[in-house]
Amino acid sequence: MKRGLALFLAALLTALTLTACGGGYAGGNTASSAPAASESQTSYDYGASGGGENWKSADMEFGFDSPADAAAPEEAPAGTGGETENRLANAKMVYTASVEAETQDYDACTAALEKLVEDLGGYLEYASMGSYGDGSRSANYTVRVPAARFSGFLESVGELSHVTSRDRSADNISELYYDTESRLSTQKTKMERLQMLLAKAENMEDIIDLENAIAETELQIEQLTGSLRHYDALVDFATVEIRLREVIRLSTVEEAPPTFGSRLGNAFADGLHGFGDFLQDLAIFLAYNWTWLLILALILLAVVKLSKRAQARRGETFRQARERRDGFFNRKKKDEPKNPDDKQL
């Protein structure tokens, strides 16, 4: 009985493996081969015949149009054998973006930004706020918004603040998603068959082996189900990182002026603005660190006084040594005879 059950289980696992490999993943191979979205993307639709002869080019701005916003595919020409497949219709796209922005009205901008996220049906996954030594404030957000409103949200952020840089990307996880979905379906089928075998088993050893196999299969089902939920969350809600800073004057990006005089005038004006900003920053720095600067000044004053005293003592010692030396030579000269002939006597 045990040997027959083992052979049956081996045959069952082999059949399930062949089924998973041959069946591919749900949604067909066309979904997994969908091109990854980029800043400029063109999607191609093939005819149902799969020969690639009937191609339809659908330009999508930046490649960030969600399936809900994409236009419906055109009707397939006669002789194609069915409806035209849209490669991005079943694609699982993960949209992300990173935005750096400035504002002169920090309180109003942050309040409007948080309200915008709420109105779009999104939520704040992470938020932190801080301040700098010059008194300006900053905020960092990780925002989750519905993928269908991803582009609109970025445009609205540009209206609420002054965007200095923005990066966005789209990742196609169709192959990974549908492969996980296929593995989950296989594990569920395996679970049903194991439960059928457990209901018919009579030997205690066979029952224990089947229960162990069922426990392992349940663990696989839970892990695969969790992975699919995670992928669904990434696909349904786009992720946007926002770094917002409060500034006195917004940075500008202007085209080069056509004449030398205009360029020189702009450079002179920018130089004055930069010098004014430097003086303001210096005044704020001195006001913020005046206690440490006072302590440092007192230490330097004490060092200078000690140095002068040490120098004065060295000068006095040198003067006394020179006087003793001069006195010694003067006494020696007095003892020597003034007439050379006196030395011979």
mmCIF file of C-alpha atoms in Angstrom:
data_model
loop_
_atom_site.group_PDB
_atom_site.id
_atom_site.type_symbol
_atom_site.label_atom_id
_atom_site.label_comp_id
_atom_site.label_asym_id
_atom_site.label_seq_id
_atom_site.Cartn_x
_atom_site.Cartn_y
_atom_site.Cartn_z
ATOM 1 C CA MET A 1 0.000 0.000 0.000
ATOM 2 C CA LYS A 2 2.780 2.453 0.941
ATOM 3 C CA ARG A 3 4.777 1.713 -2.198
ATOM 4 C CA GLY A 4 1.719 2.142 -4.404
ATOM 5 C CA LEU A 5 0.861 5.453 -2.731
ATOM 6 C CA ALA A 6 4.430 6.702 -3.212
ATOM 7 C CA LEU A 7 4.329 5.837 -6.917
ATOM 8 C CA PHE A 8 0.969 7.571 -7.260
ATOM 9 C CA LEU A 9 2.279 10.727 -5.571
ATOM 10 C CA ALA A 10 5.338 10.760 -7.836
ATOM 11 C CA ALA A 11 3.158 10.432 -10.933
ATOM 12 C CA LEU A 12 0.863 13.183 -9.614
ATOM 13 C CA LEU A 13 3.727 15.630 -9.043
ATOM 14 C CA THR A 14 5.179 14.874 -12.498
ATOM 15 C CA ALA A 15 1.827 15.531 -14.150
ATOM 16 C CA LEU A 16 1.390 18.807 -12.249
ATOM 17 C CA THR A 17 4.879 19.976 -13.238
ATOM 18 C CA LEU A 18 4.252 19.258 -16.915
ATOM 19 C CA THR A 19 0.915 21.078 -16.673
ATOM 20 C CA ALA A 20 2.508 24.177 -15.114
ATOM 21 C CA CYS A 21 5.305 24.264 -17.695
ATOM 22 C CA GLY A 22 3.047 23.743 -20.694
ATOM 23 C CA GLY A 23 0.218 25.992 -19.588
ATOM 24 C CA GLY A 24 2.363 29.097 -19.047
ATOM 25 C CA TYR A 25 0.769 31.769 -16.952
ATOM 26 C CA ALA A 26 -2.707 33.140 -16.960
ATOM 27 C CA GLY A 27 -3.307 35.810 -19.548
ATOM 28 C CA GLY A 28 -1.184 34.205 -22.272
ATOM 29 C CA ASN A 29 2.352 34.810 -23.411
ATOM 30 C CA THR A 30 1.461 38.098 -25.023
ATOM 31 C CA ALA A 31 1.187 39.775 -21.619
ATOM 32 C CA SER A 32 4.631 38.734 -20.471
ATOM 33 C CA SER A 33 6.263 39.944 -23.661
ATOM 34 C CA ALA A 34 4.807 43.434 -23.319
ATOM 35 C CA PRO A 35 7.575 46.004 -23.735
ATOM 36 C CA ALA A 36 8.789 47.824 -20.664
ATOM 37 C CA ALA A 37 7.557 51.393 -20.551
ATOM 38 C CA SER A 38 10.066 54.207 -20.914
ATOM 39 C CA GLU A 39 10.053 57.958 -21.375
ATOM 40 C CA SER A 40 9.111 57.532 -25.029
ATOM 41 C CA GLN A 41 7.383 54.311 -25.961
ATOM 42 C CA THR A 42 5.415 52.812 -28.850
ATOM 43 C CA SER A 43 3.315 49.712 -28.295
ATOM 44 C CA TYR A 44 2.633 47.283 -31.096
ATOM 45 C CA ASP A 45 -0.472 45.146 -31.560
ATOM 46 C CA TYR A 46 -0.349 41.900 -33.448
ATOM 47 C CA GLY A 47 -3.130 40.214 -35.341
ATOM 48 C CA ALA A 48 -4.711 37.138 -33.882
ATOM 49 C CA SER A 49 -2.889 35.030 -36.454
ATOM 50 C CA GLY A 50 0.373 35.805 -34.642
ATOM 51 C CA GLY A 51 2.289 36.186 -37.917
ATOM 52 C CA GLY A 52 3.199 39.770 -37.200
ATOM 53 C CA GLU A 53 1.932 40.952 -40.605
ATOM 54 C CA ASN A 54 -0.860 43.159 -39.231
ATOM 55 C CA TRP A 55 0.900 45.655 -36.991
ATOM 56 C CA LYS A 56 -0.748 48.641 -35.401
ATOM 57 C CA SER A 57 1.355 51.356 -33.762
ATOM 58 C CA ALA A 58 -0.218 53.168 -30.818
ATOM 59 C CA ASP A 59 1.881 56.052 -29.521
ATOM 60 C CA MET A 60 1.558 56.600 -25.793
ATOM 61 C CA GLU A 61 2.969 59.744 -24.286
ATOM 62 C CA PHE A 62 5.916 58.806 -22.057
ATOM 63 C CA GLY A 63 4.532 55.257 -21.872
ATOM 64 C CA PHE A 64 2.746 56.061 -18.617
ATOM 65 C CA ASP A 65 -0.853 55.716 -19.739
ATOM 66 C CA SER A 66 -2.574 53.219 -17.495
ATOM 67 C CA PRO A 67 -4.754 50.464 -18.961
ATOM 68 C CA ALA A 68 -7.847 52.359 -17.810
ATOM 69 C CA ASP A 69 -6.816 55.458 -19.776
ATOM 70 C CA ALA A 70 -5.623 53.649 -22.893
ATOM 71 C CA ALA A 71 -7.794 53.868 -25.981
ATOM 72 C CA ALA A 72 -9.725 50.782 -27.023
ATOM 73 C CA PRO A 73 -8.022 48.786 -29.785
ATOM 74 C CA GLU A 74 -9.299 49.135 -33.319
ATOM 75 C CA GLU A 75 -11.318 46.395 -34.878
ATOM 76 C CA ALA A 76 -9.206 43.752 -36.524
ATOM 77 C CA PRO A 77 -9.180 43.805 -40.332
ATOM 78 C CA ALA A 78 -10.960 41.027 -42.140
ATOM 79 C CA GLY A 79 -8.958 37.853 -42.336
ATOM 80 C CA THR A 80 -6.972 38.331 -39.124
ATOM 81 C CA GLY A 81 -8.868 35.553 -37.399
ATOM 82 C CA GLY A 82 -10.246 37.518 -34.428
ATOM 83 C CA GLU A 83 -9.839 40.692 -32.364
ATOM 84 C CA THR A 84 -6.506 42.484 -32.256
ATOM 85 C CA GLU A 85 -4.610 41.967 -29.039
ATOM 86 C CA ASN A 86 -3.420 44.983 -27.148
ATOM 87 C CA ARG A 87 -0.115 44.104 -25.559
ATOM 88 C CA LEU A 88 -0.487 46.576 -22.725
ATOM 89 C CA ALA A 89 -4.103 45.691 -21.938
ATOM 90 C CA ASN A 90 -3.098 42.845 -19.592
ATOM 91 C CA ALA A 91 0.361 44.122 -18.709
ATOM 92 C CA LYS A 92 1.210 44.559 -15.032
ATOM 93 C CA MET A 93 2.977 47.911 -14.850
ATOM 94 C CA VAL A 94 4.570 49.404 -11.731
ATOM 95 C CA TYR A 95 4.864 53.202 -11.891
ATOM 96 C CA THR A 96 7.329 55.151 -9.731
ATOM 97 C CA ALA A 97 8.490 58.765 -9.663
ATOM 98 C CA SER A 98 10.841 61.038 -7.735
ATOM 99 C CA VAL A 99 10.139 64.774 -7.452
ATOM 100 C CA GLU A 100 12.195 67.613 -5.959
ATOM 101 C CA ALA A 101 10.313 70.864 -5.487
ATOM 102 C CA GLU A 102 10.533 74.299 -3.861
ATOM 103 C CA THR A 103 7.919 76.588 -2.329
ATOM 104 C CA GLN A 104 7.770 80.031 -0.789
ATOM 105 C CA ASP A 105 4.585 79.250 1.163
ATOM 106 C CA TYR A 106 5.490 76.065 2.993
ATOM 107 C CA ASP A 107 2.371 75.670 5.146
ATOM 108 C CA ALA A 108 -0.090 76.193 2.298
ATOM 109 C CA CYS A 109 1.863 73.930 -0.064
ATOM 110 C CA THR A 110 2.102 70.993 2.338
ATOM 111 C CA ALA A 111 -1.583 71.275 3.258
ATOM 112 C CA ALA A 112 -2.624 71.391 -0.402
ATOM 113 C CA LEU A 113 -0.371 68.456 -1.253
ATOM 114 C CA GLU A 114 -1.812 66.245 1.478
ATOM 115 C CA LYS A 115 -5.359 67.198 0.474
ATOM 116 C CA LEU A 116 -4.580 66.372 -3.162
ATOM 117 C CA VAL A 117 -3.441 62.880 -2.197
ATOM 118 C CA GLU A 118 -6.623 62.336 -0.214
ATOM 119 C CA ASP A 119 -8.875 63.641 -3.003
ATOM 120 C CA LEU A 120 -7.277 61.297 -5.553
ATOM 121 C CA GLY A 121 -7.942 58.272 -3.355
ATOM 122 C CA GLY A 122 -4.314 57.795 -2.339
ATOM 123 C CA TYR A 123 -2.509 57.823 0.983
ATOM 124 C CA LEU A 124 0.752 58.901 2.587
ATOM 125 C CA GLU A 125 2.965 55.879 3.137
ATOM 126 C CA TYR A 126 5.691 57.967 4.792
ATOM 127 C CA ALA A 127 6.045 61.609 5.830
ATOM 128 C CA SER A 128 8.758 63.502 7.697
ATOM 129 C CA MET A 129 9.396 67.198 8.303
ATOM 130 C CA GLY A 130 12.440 69.087 9.527
ATOM 131 C CA SER A 131 14.187 72.444 9.558
ATOM 132 C CA TYR A 132 17.630 73.782 8.702
ATOM 133 C CA GLY A 133 19.933 76.108 10.591
ATOM 134 C CA ASP A 134 18.807 79.087 8.516
ATOM 135 C CA GLY A 135 15.195 78.615 9.626
ATOM 136 C CA SER A 136 13.890 77.101 6.382
ATOM 137 C CA ARG A 137 11.806 73.915 6.524
ATOM 138 C CA SER A 138 11.614 70.764 4.451
ATOM 139 C CA ALA A 139 9.294 67.792 4.016
ATOM 140 C CA ASN A 140 9.810 64.298 2.599
ATOM 141 C CA TYR A 141 6.826 62.265 1.411
ATOM 142 C CA THR A 142 6.293 58.781 0.043
ATOM 143 C CA VAL A 143 2.917 58.992 -1.675
ATOM 144 C CA ARG A 144 0.778 56.149 -3.045
ATOM 145 C CA VAL A 145 -1.802 57.212 -5.640
ATOM 146 C CA PRO A 146 -3.980 55.125 -7.984
ATOM 147 C CA ALA A 147 -2.029 54.167 -11.083
ATOM 148 C CA ALA A 148 -4.763 55.574 -13.335
ATOM 149 C CA ARG A 149 -4.117 59.048 -11.839
ATOM 150 C CA PHE A 150 -0.336 58.867 -11.786
ATOM 151 C CA SER A 151 0.324 61.422 -14.560
ATOM 152 C CA GLY A 152 -2.387 63.774 -13.318
ATOM 153 C CA PHE A 153 -0.921 63.732 -9.826
ATOM 154 C CA LEU A 154 2.520 64.718 -11.114
ATOM 155 C CA GLU A 155 1.011 67.602 -13.077
ATOM 156 C CA SER A 156 -0.856 68.801 -9.984
ATOM 157 C CA VAL A 157 2.336 68.716 -7.905
ATOM 158 C CA GLY A 158 3.916 70.976 -10.524
ATOM 159 C CA GLU A 159 1.036 73.421 -10.089
ATOM 160 C CA LEU A 160 1.255 73.454 -6.278
ATOM 161 C CA SER A 161 5.027 73.922 -6.112
ATOM 162 C CA HIS A 162 8.048 74.816 -8.202
ATOM 163 C CA VAL A 163 9.470 71.511 -9.464
ATOM 164 C CA THR A 164 13.239 71.578 -9.937
ATOM 165 C CA SER A 165 13.678 67.949 -11.022
ATOM 166 C CA ARG A 166 11.457 64.968 -11.765
ATOM 167 C CA ASP A 167 12.242 61.366 -12.651
ATOM 168 C CA ARG A 168 9.675 58.687 -13.389
ATOM 169 C CA SER A 169 9.779 55.115 -14.600
ATOM 170 C CA ALA A 170 7.534 52.182 -15.415
ATOM 171 C CA ASP A 171 8.482 48.568 -14.756
ATOM 172 C CA ASN A 172 6.696 45.688 -16.498
ATOM 173 C CA ILE A 173 6.314 42.793 -14.036
ATOM 174 C CA SER A 174 3.871 40.802 -16.180
ATOM 175 C CA GLU A 175 6.127 37.753 -16.504
ATOM 176 C CA LEU A 176 6.809 37.599 -12.779
ATOM 177 C CA TYR A 177 3.160 38.213 -11.886
ATOM 178 C CA TYR A 178 1.635 35.622 -14.191
ATOM 179 C CA ASP A 179 4.318 33.060 -13.361
ATOM 180 C CA THR A 180 3.435 33.452 -9.661
ATOM 181 C CA GLU A 181 -0.252 33.195 -10.506
ATOM 182 C CA SER A 182 0.342 29.973 -12.463
ATOM 183 C CA ARG A 183 2.355 28.465 -9.611
ATOM 184 C CA LEU A 184 -0.436 29.340 -7.204
ATOM 185 C CA SER A 185 -3.010 27.621 -9.427
ATOM 186 C CA THR A 186 -0.798 24.524 -9.584
ATOM 187 C CA GLN A 187 -0.431 24.412 -5.812
ATOM 188 C CA LYS A 188 -4.197 24.721 -5.341
ATOM 189 C CA THR A 189 -4.779 21.812 -7.720
ATOM 190 C CA LYS A 190 -2.182 19.798 -5.847
ATOM 191 C CA MET A 191 -3.931 20.604 -2.568
ATOM 192 C CA GLU A 192 -7.275 19.326 -3.886
ATOM 193 C CA ARG A 193 -5.752 16.039 -5.006
ATOM 194 C CA LEU A 194 -3.847 15.564 -1.778
ATOM 195 C CA GLN A 195 -7.051 16.081 0.184
ATOM 196 C CA MET A 196 -8.791 13.497 -2.007
ATOM 197 C CA LEU A 197 -5.993 11.002 -1.305
ATOM 198 C CA LEU A 198 -6.137 11.792 2.406
ATOM 199 C CA ALA A 199 -9.867 11.017 2.445
ATOM 200 C CA LYS A 200 -9.192 7.574 0.932
ATOM 201 C CA ALA A 201 -6.054 6.725 2.923
ATOM 202 C CA GLU A 202 -6.320 3.984 5.563
ATOM 203 C CA ASN A 203 -2.708 3.352 6.575
ATOM 204 C CA MET A 204 -1.405 5.605 9.377
ATOM 205 C CA GLU A 205 1.966 6.138 7.674
ATOM 206 C CA ASP A 206 0.236 7.208 4.475
ATOM 207 C CA ILE A 207 -1.977 9.587 6.435
ATOM 208 C CA ILE A 208 1.038 11.195 8.126
ATOM 209 C CA ASP A 209 2.883 11.578 4.800
ATOM 210 C CA LEU A 210 -0.163 13.133 3.172
ATOM 211 C CA GLU A 211 -0.698 15.533 6.055
ATOM 212 C CA ASN A 212 2.947 16.652 5.815
ATOM 213 C CA ALA A 213 2.572 17.191 2.074
ATOM 214 C CA ILE A 214 -0.632 19.160 2.680
ATOM 215 C CA ALA A 215 1.111 21.367 5.267
ATOM 216 C CA GLU A 216 3.958 22.152 2.829
ATOM 217 C CA THR A 217 1.460 22.888 0.073
ATOM 218 C CA GLU A 218 -0.506 25.223 2.338
ATOM 219 C CA LEU A 219 2.702 27.107 3.114
ATOM 220 C CA GLN A 220 3.450 27.493 -0.600
ATOM 221 C CA ILE A 221 -0.090 28.719 -1.252
ATOM 222 C CA GLU A 222 0.171 31.331 1.519
ATOM 223 C CA GLN A 223 3.530 32.596 0.256
ATOM 224 C CA LEU A 224 2.385 32.807 -3.363
ATOM 225 C CA THR A 225 -0.862 34.498 -2.346
ATOM 226 C CA GLY A 226 1.095 37.086 -0.352
ATOM 227 C CA SER A 227 3.363 37.735 -3.342
ATOM 228 C CA LEU A 228 0.369 38.316 -5.603
ATOM 229 C CA ARG A 229 -1.155 40.729 -3.102
ATOM 230 C CA HIS A 230 2.126 42.637 -2.967
ATOM 231 C CA TYR A 231 2.297 42.813 -6.764
ATOM 232 C CA ASP A 232 -1.338 43.954 -6.917
ATOM 233 C CA ALA A 233 -0.573 46.755 -4.462
ATOM 234 C CA LEU A 234 2.383 47.898 -6.573
ATOM 235 C CA VAL A 235 0.353 47.761 -9.791
ATOM 236 C CA ASP A 236 -2.805 49.415 -8.460
ATOM 237 C CA PHE A 237 -1.019 52.258 -6.640
ATOM 238 C CA ALA A 238 1.926 54.191 -8.066
ATOM 239 C CA THR A 239 4.721 55.302 -5.734
ATOM 240 C CA VAL A 240 5.924 58.923 -5.750
ATOM 241 C CA GLU A 241 8.822 60.241 -3.649
ATOM 242 C CA ILE A 242 8.508 63.996 -3.003
ATOM 243 C CA ARG A 243 11.180 66.200 -1.441
ATOM 244 C CA LEU A 244 9.856 69.705 -0.736
ATOM 245 C CA ARG A 245 11.941 72.610 0.582
ATOM 246 C CA GLU A 246 11.028 76.110 1.700
ATOM 247 C CA VAL A 247 13.048 78.846 -0.028
ATOM 248 C CA ILE A 248 13.093 82.631 -0.042
ATOM 249 C CA ARG A 249 13.567 82.901 -3.797
ATOM 250 C CA LEU A 250 12.650 80.212 -6.330
ATOM 251 C CA SER A 251 15.402 78.912 -8.538
ATOM 252 C CA THR A 252 14.821 79.562 -12.230
ATOM 253 C CA VAL A 253 15.926 77.807 -15.360
ATOM 254 C CA GLU A 254 16.064 80.284 -18.228
ATOM 255 C CA GLU A 255 17.255 80.065 -21.779
ATOM 256 C CA ALA A 256 20.512 81.773 -22.683
ATOM 257 C CA PRO A 257 19.906 85.440 -23.687
ATOM 258 C CA PRO A 258 20.690 86.195 -27.318
ATOM 259 C CA THR A 259 23.040 89.155 -26.809
ATOM 260 C CA PHE A 260 26.227 89.672 -24.840
ATOM 261 C CA GLY A 261 24.780 92.711 -23.081
ATOM 262 C CA SER A 262 21.795 90.705 -21.829
ATOM 263 C CA ARG A 263 24.053 87.931 -20.618
ATOM 264 C CA LEU A 264 26.294 90.423 -18.838
ATOM 265 C CA GLY A 265 23.323 92.149 -17.220
ATOM 266 C CA ASN A 266 21.867 88.841 -16.018
ATOM 267 C CA ALA A 267 25.243 87.793 -14.631
ATOM 268 C CA PHE A 268 25.585 91.117 -12.776
ATOM 269 C CA ALA A 269 22.078 90.788 -11.330
ATOM 270 C CA ASP A 270 22.694 87.187 -10.297
ATOM 271 C CA GLY A 271 25.946 88.236 -8.664
ATOM 272 C CA LEU A 272 24.150 90.877 -6.593
ATOM 273 C CA HIS A 273 21.467 88.386 -5.583
ATOM 274 C CA GLY A 274 24.130 85.845 -4.654
ATOM 275 C CA PHE A 275 26.058 88.404 -2.580
ATOM 276 C CA GLY A 276 22.857 89.435 -0.818
ATOM 277 C CA ASP A 277 22.013 85.807 -0.064
ATOM 278 C CA PHE A 278 25.541 85.315 1.288
ATOM 279 C CA LEU A 279 25.207 88.275 3.656
ATOM 280 C CA GLN A 280 21.844 87.005 4.874
ATOM 281 C CA ASP A 281 23.224 83.521 5.437
ATOM 282 C CA LEU A 282 26.236 84.966 7.250
ATOM 283 C CA ALA A 283 24.042 87.062 9.539
ATOM 284 C CA ILE A 284 21.838 84.061 10.324
ATOM 285 C CA PHE A 285 24.917 81.929 10.984
ATOM 286 C CA LEU A 286 26.360 84.499 13.393
ATOM 287 C CA ALA A 287 23.051 84.866 15.191
ATOM 288 C CA TYR A 288 22.653 81.114 15.474
ATOM 289 C CA ASN A 289 26.219 80.398 16.684
ATOM 290 C CA TRP A 290 27.020 83.559 18.661
ATOM 291 C CA THR A 291 27.636 81.656 21.928
ATOM 292 C CA TRP A 292 30.258 79.379 20.382
ATOM 293 C CA LEU A 293 31.858 82.325 18.603
ATOM 294 C CA LEU A 294 32.056 84.234 21.904
ATOM 295 C CA ILE A 295 33.710 81.295 23.656
ATOM 296 C CA LEU A 296 36.166 80.926 20.773
ATOM 297 C CA ALA A 297 37.000 84.649 20.904
ATOM 298 C CA LEU A 298 37.684 84.455 24.666
ATOM 299 C CA ILE A 299 39.962 81.456 24.154
ATOM 300 C CA LEU A 300 41.878 83.264 21.406
ATOM 301 C CA LEU A 301 42.214 86.375 23.601
ATOM 302 C CA ALA A 302 43.611 84.301 26.481
ATOM 303 C CA VAL A 303 46.086 82.583 24.162
ATOM 304 C CA VAL A 304 47.282 85.939 22.791
ATOM 305 C CA LYS A 305 47.799 87.372 26.303
ATOM 306 C CA LEU A 306 49.706 84.305 27.470
ATOM 307 C CA SER A 307 51.841 84.456 24.358
ATOM 308 C CA LYS A 308 52.705 88.105 24.967
ATOM 309 C CA ARG A 309 53.639 87.414 28.585
ATOM 310 C CA ALA A 310 55.852 84.506 27.595
ATOM 311 C CA GLN A 311 57.520 86.670 24.955
ATOM 312 C CA ALA A 312 58.095 89.455 27.503
ATOM 313 C CA ARG A 313 59.680 86.996 29.959
ATOM 314 C CA ARG A 314 61.980 85.654 27.275
ATOM 315 C CA GLY A 315 63.003 89.211 26.367
ATOM 316 C CA GLU A 316 63.764 90.061 29.999
ATOM 317 C CA THR A 317 65.821 86.908 30.457
ATOM 318 C CA PHE A 318 67.774 87.638 27.289
ATOM 319 C CA ARG A 319 68.434 91.234 28.438
ATOM 320 C CA GLN A 320 69.695 90.108 31.854
ATOM 321 C CA ALA A 321 71.955 87.517 30.273
ATOM 322 C CA ARG A 322 73.416 90.134 27.951
ATOM 323 C CA GLU A 323 74.047 92.543 30.841
ATOM 324 C CA ARG A 324 75.887 89.843 32.827
ATOM 325 C CA ARG A 325 77.986 89.023 29.793
ATOM 326 C CA ASP A 326 78.841 92.674 29.164
ATOM 327 C CA GLY A 327 79.786 93.138 32.845
ATOM 328 C CA PHE A 328 82.088 90.126 32.755
ATOM 329 C CA PHE A 329 83.970 91.417 29.723
ATOM 330 C CA ASN A 330 84.254 94.906 31.236
ATOM 331 C CA ARG A 331 85.874 93.577 34.457
ATOM 332 C CA LYS A 332 88.319 91.516 32.449
ATOM 333 C CA LYS A 333 89.361 94.546 30.470
ATOM 334 C CA LYS A 334 90.009 96.517 33.717
ATOM 335 C CA ASP A 335 92.366 93.821 35.067
ATOM 336 C CA GLU A 336 94.516 93.800 31.913
ATOM 337 C CA PRO A 337 97.527 96.291 31.879
ATOM 338 C CA LYS A 338 97.119 99.284 29.713
ATOM 339 C CA ASN A 339 100.874 99.407 28.706
ATOM 340 C CA PRO A 340 102.154 96.379 26.809
ATOM 341 C CA ASP A 341 105.580 96.691 28.425
ATOM 342 C CA ASP A 342 104.068 96.058 31.823
ATOM 343 C CA LYS A 343 103.303 92.461 30.813
ATOM 344 C CA GLN A 344 107.078 91.758 30.379
ATOM 345 C CA LEU A 345 107.855 92.997 33.887
#
